[in-house]
Short mmCIF file of C-alpha atoms in Angstrom, two decimals:
data_model
loop_
_atom_site.label_atom_id
_atom_site.label_comp_id
_atom_site.label_asym_id
_atom_site.label_seq_id
_atom_site.Cartn_x
_atom_site.Cartn_y
_atom_site.Cartn_z
CA MET A 259 -111.02 23.11 14.34
CA LEU A 260 -110.63 19.35 14.58
CA MET A 261 -114.12 19.14 15.98
CA LYS A 262 -115.76 20.87 13.20
CA SER A 263 -114.01 18.63 10.64
CA ILE A 264 -115.14 15.38 12.50
CA ALA A 265 -118.83 16.92 12.82
CA ALA A 266 -118.75 17.77 9.04
CA GLY A 267 -117.43 14.33 8.15
CA LEU A 268 -120.01 12.55 10.30
CA ALA A 269 -122.94 14.47 8.68
CA ALA A 270 -121.51 13.73 5.07
CA THR A 271 -121.48 10.14 6.10
CA ALA A 272 -124.96 10.17 7.54
CA LEU A 273 -126.29 11.88 4.31
CA LEU A 274 -124.61 9.36 1.83
CA ALA A 275 -125.67 6.50 4.00
CA THR A 276 -129.41 7.84 3.88
CA ALA A 277 -129.21 8.10 0.16
CA ALA A 278 -127.91 4.51 -0.29
CA PHE A 279 -130.62 3.14 2.00
CA ALA A 280 -133.30 4.90 0.03
CA GLN A 281 -132.57 3.39 -3.30
CA SER A 282 -134.46 0.20 -4.15
CA PRO A 283 -133.21 -2.28 -6.77
CA THR A 284 -134.75 -2.03 -10.07
CA ALA A 285 -137.03 -5.02 -11.18
CA THR A 286 -135.90 -6.71 -14.49
CA THR A 287 -138.65 -7.96 -16.66
CA ASP A 288 -136.54 -10.15 -19.01
CA LYS A 289 -136.37 -13.04 -16.59
CA ALA A 290 -138.99 -15.60 -15.90
CA PRO A 291 -140.41 -15.55 -12.31
CA THR A 292 -138.73 -18.22 -10.20
CA ALA A 293 -140.77 -21.24 -8.91
CA ALA A 294 -141.69 -21.59 -5.38
CA THR A 295 -139.38 -24.40 -3.96
CA THR A 296 -140.80 -27.06 -2.02
CA THR A 297 -138.56 -29.28 0.29
CA THR A 298 -139.02 -32.80 0.68
CA THR A 299 -137.44 -35.23 3.28
CA THR A 300 -136.03 -38.61 2.17
CA SER A 301 -134.91 -41.29 4.32
CA ALA A 302 -131.92 -43.34 3.35
CA SER A 303 -132.16 -45.54 6.26
CA GLY A 304 -130.08 -48.48 6.03
CA GLU A 305 -127.93 -46.97 3.07
CA TRP A 306 -124.35 -46.39 3.19
CA ARG A 307 -122.23 -43.41 1.93
CA THR A 308 -119.63 -44.29 -0.87
CA SER A 309 -117.51 -41.31 0.43
CA LYS A 310 -116.99 -43.12 3.77
CA MET A 311 -115.94 -46.61 1.82
CA PRO A 312 -112.28 -45.50 0.98
CA GLY A 313 -110.21 -46.44 4.03
CA LEU A 314 -112.51 -49.27 5.15
CA LYS A 315 -110.50 -52.11 6.39
CA ILE A 316 -110.87 -55.53 4.70
CA TYR A 317 -110.14 -58.67 6.65
CA ASN A 318 -110.22 -62.43 5.79
CA ASP A 319 -111.93 -65.22 7.33
CA ALA A 320 -109.26 -65.72 9.97
CA ASN A 321 -109.96 -62.13 11.03
CA GLU A 322 -106.51 -60.78 9.68
CA ASN A 323 -106.44 -57.29 8.31
CA ILE A 324 -105.42 -57.84 4.63
CA GLY A 325 -105.88 -54.32 3.34
CA SER A 326 -108.36 -51.58 2.80
CA ILE A 327 -110.48 -49.93 0.32
CA ASN A 328 -108.90 -47.46 -1.91
CA ASP A 329 -111.66 -46.78 -4.44
CA LEU A 330 -115.00 -47.94 -5.90
CA LEU A 331 -115.70 -48.21 -9.76
CA MET A 332 -119.02 -48.22 -11.18
CA ASP A 333 -120.65 -48.85 -14.26
CA LYS A 334 -122.52 -46.12 -16.37
CA SER A 335 -125.83 -47.09 -14.60
CA GLY A 336 -124.25 -46.31 -11.31
CA ALA A 337 -123.96 -49.80 -10.10
CA ILE A 338 -120.67 -50.48 -8.26
CA LYS A 339 -118.83 -53.31 -9.97
CA ILE A 340 -114.99 -53.01 -8.69
CA ALA A 341 -113.45 -52.41 -5.43
CA VAL A 342 -109.90 -51.26 -5.58
CA ILE A 343 -108.10 -52.75 -2.58
CA GLY A 344 -104.69 -51.37 -1.20
CA VAL A 345 -102.56 -54.02 0.23
CA GLY A 346 -99.36 -53.65 2.28
CA GLY A 347 -97.27 -50.53 2.11
CA PHE A 348 -97.09 -47.86 4.84
CA LEU A 349 -99.27 -44.61 4.56
CA GLY A 350 -100.10 -45.31 0.95
CA MET A 351 -96.33 -45.68 -0.10
CA GLY A 352 -95.50 -48.95 -1.65
CA GLU A 353 -99.03 -50.09 -1.61
CA HIS A 354 -100.14 -52.59 -4.11
CA LEU A 355 -103.51 -51.85 -5.48
CA VAL A 356 -105.76 -54.87 -6.75
CA ALA A 357 -109.27 -54.93 -8.22
CA VAL A 358 -111.56 -57.13 -6.90
CA PRO A 359 -115.18 -57.85 -7.84
CA TYR A 360 -117.42 -55.66 -5.47
CA ASP A 361 -120.06 -58.67 -5.04
CA LYS A 362 -117.18 -60.69 -3.50
CA LEU A 363 -116.85 -58.30 -0.57
CA LYS A 364 -119.00 -59.16 2.54
CA PHE A 365 -119.75 -56.02 4.46
CA VAL A 366 -119.98 -56.36 8.24
CA ASN A 367 -121.58 -54.18 10.71
CA GLU A 368 -120.21 -55.63 13.87
CA ALA A 369 -116.46 -55.16 14.92
CA VAL A 370 -114.18 -58.11 14.20
CA ALA A 371 -114.40 -60.82 16.78
CA TYR A 372 -111.15 -62.19 18.11
CA THR A 373 -111.43 -65.05 20.74
CA GLY A 374 -107.42 -65.50 21.41
CA ALA A 375 -105.52 -63.86 24.23
CA ALA A 376 -105.54 -60.05 24.21
CA GLY A 377 -102.42 -58.66 22.36
CA THR A 378 -101.60 -61.68 20.58
CA ASN A 379 -103.06 -60.87 17.17
CA PRO A 380 -101.42 -57.62 15.69
CA ASN A 381 -103.89 -57.54 12.80
CA ALA A 382 -107.26 -57.80 14.74
CA LYS A 383 -109.38 -54.62 14.97
CA PRO A 384 -110.22 -53.99 18.73
CA ALA A 385 -113.95 -54.47 19.67
CA THR A 386 -116.28 -51.52 19.80
CA THR A 387 -116.93 -50.36 23.35
CA THR A 388 -118.61 -47.01 22.91
CA THR A 389 -121.95 -47.06 24.82
CA THR A 390 -124.51 -44.59 25.81
CA GLY A 391 -126.56 -44.46 28.89
CA ALA A 392 -125.74 -46.48 32.10
CA ALA A 393 -123.73 -49.54 31.01
CA THR A 394 -124.58 -52.39 33.51
CA GLY A 395 -125.03 -56.05 32.95
CA THR A 396 -128.67 -56.09 32.68
CA ASP A 397 -129.44 -52.63 31.61
CA LYS A 398 -131.36 -52.55 28.38
CA THR A 399 -130.74 -48.70 27.92
CA ALA A 400 -127.10 -49.26 26.93
CA THR A 401 -126.70 -49.23 23.12
CA THR A 402 -123.64 -49.75 21.10
CA VAL A 403 -122.81 -47.35 18.25
CA THR A 404 -124.36 -49.02 15.12
CA ALA A 405 -123.21 -49.04 11.70
CA SER A 406 -126.74 -47.65 10.59
CA SER A 407 -126.00 -44.30 12.89
CA LYS A 408 -122.60 -43.94 11.39
CA TRP A 409 -123.55 -44.57 7.56
CA TYR A 410 -120.95 -47.10 6.72
CA PRO A 411 -120.28 -50.51 7.74
CA ASP A 412 -117.54 -51.65 10.30
CA HIS A 413 -115.27 -53.47 7.94
CA ALA A 414 -115.60 -55.97 4.81
CA VAL A 415 -114.58 -59.53 4.46
CA PHE A 416 -112.67 -60.78 1.42
CA ASN A 417 -111.66 -64.60 1.34
CA ALA A 418 -108.01 -64.26 0.62
CA SER A 419 -104.79 -63.92 2.41
CA LYS A 420 -102.49 -60.87 2.15
CA ASP A 421 -99.96 -62.70 0.20
CA GLU A 422 -102.58 -63.90 -2.34
CA LEU A 423 -103.88 -60.42 -2.79
CA LYS A 424 -100.14 -59.25 -3.22
CA ASN A 425 -99.73 -61.83 -5.94
CA MET A 426 -102.62 -60.54 -7.79
CA PRO A 427 -102.08 -58.45 -10.93
CA GLU A 428 -101.51 -54.69 -9.99
CA PHE A 429 -104.54 -52.49 -10.77
CA LYS A 430 -103.43 -49.46 -12.58
CA TYR A 431 -105.81 -46.50 -13.69
CA SER A 432 -105.84 -46.09 -17.36
CA GLU A 433 -105.38 -42.43 -18.53
#
């Protein structure tokens, strides 16, 4: 009896599935035909992604880490005018936000250079050592990861000390 029930269930399922596949969607005539889409490839070589800028470290002329970019503000035409920099704090807590003119930041593609003894500058960023290929002294195939391949600069330089930035008026977003 159980075998007959299973066989009947399978046959009914097969009949229903056949009817469902045989139906075709009905065409509606109230919509305009869609235009064929064409794809174009654009090259943005040498451009930076703004989504990668928040968190970018800011150094001063003495290669001291003085903060990081929190936000970029632009005018109505899309030109970036202000960089909001976070100074101090720990993991975003107690951070002092200041607004600086975007054109006063100098973006650098190379890692921060520090010429002092290793380990003596806690604010200095370590040099980039990522290479591809065989890295020997005269091998021309070894290449360092470049800023153009990662779509954002290594860091920015702003001519101020951390204390000078902390003494600037605090930036607050208006509601």
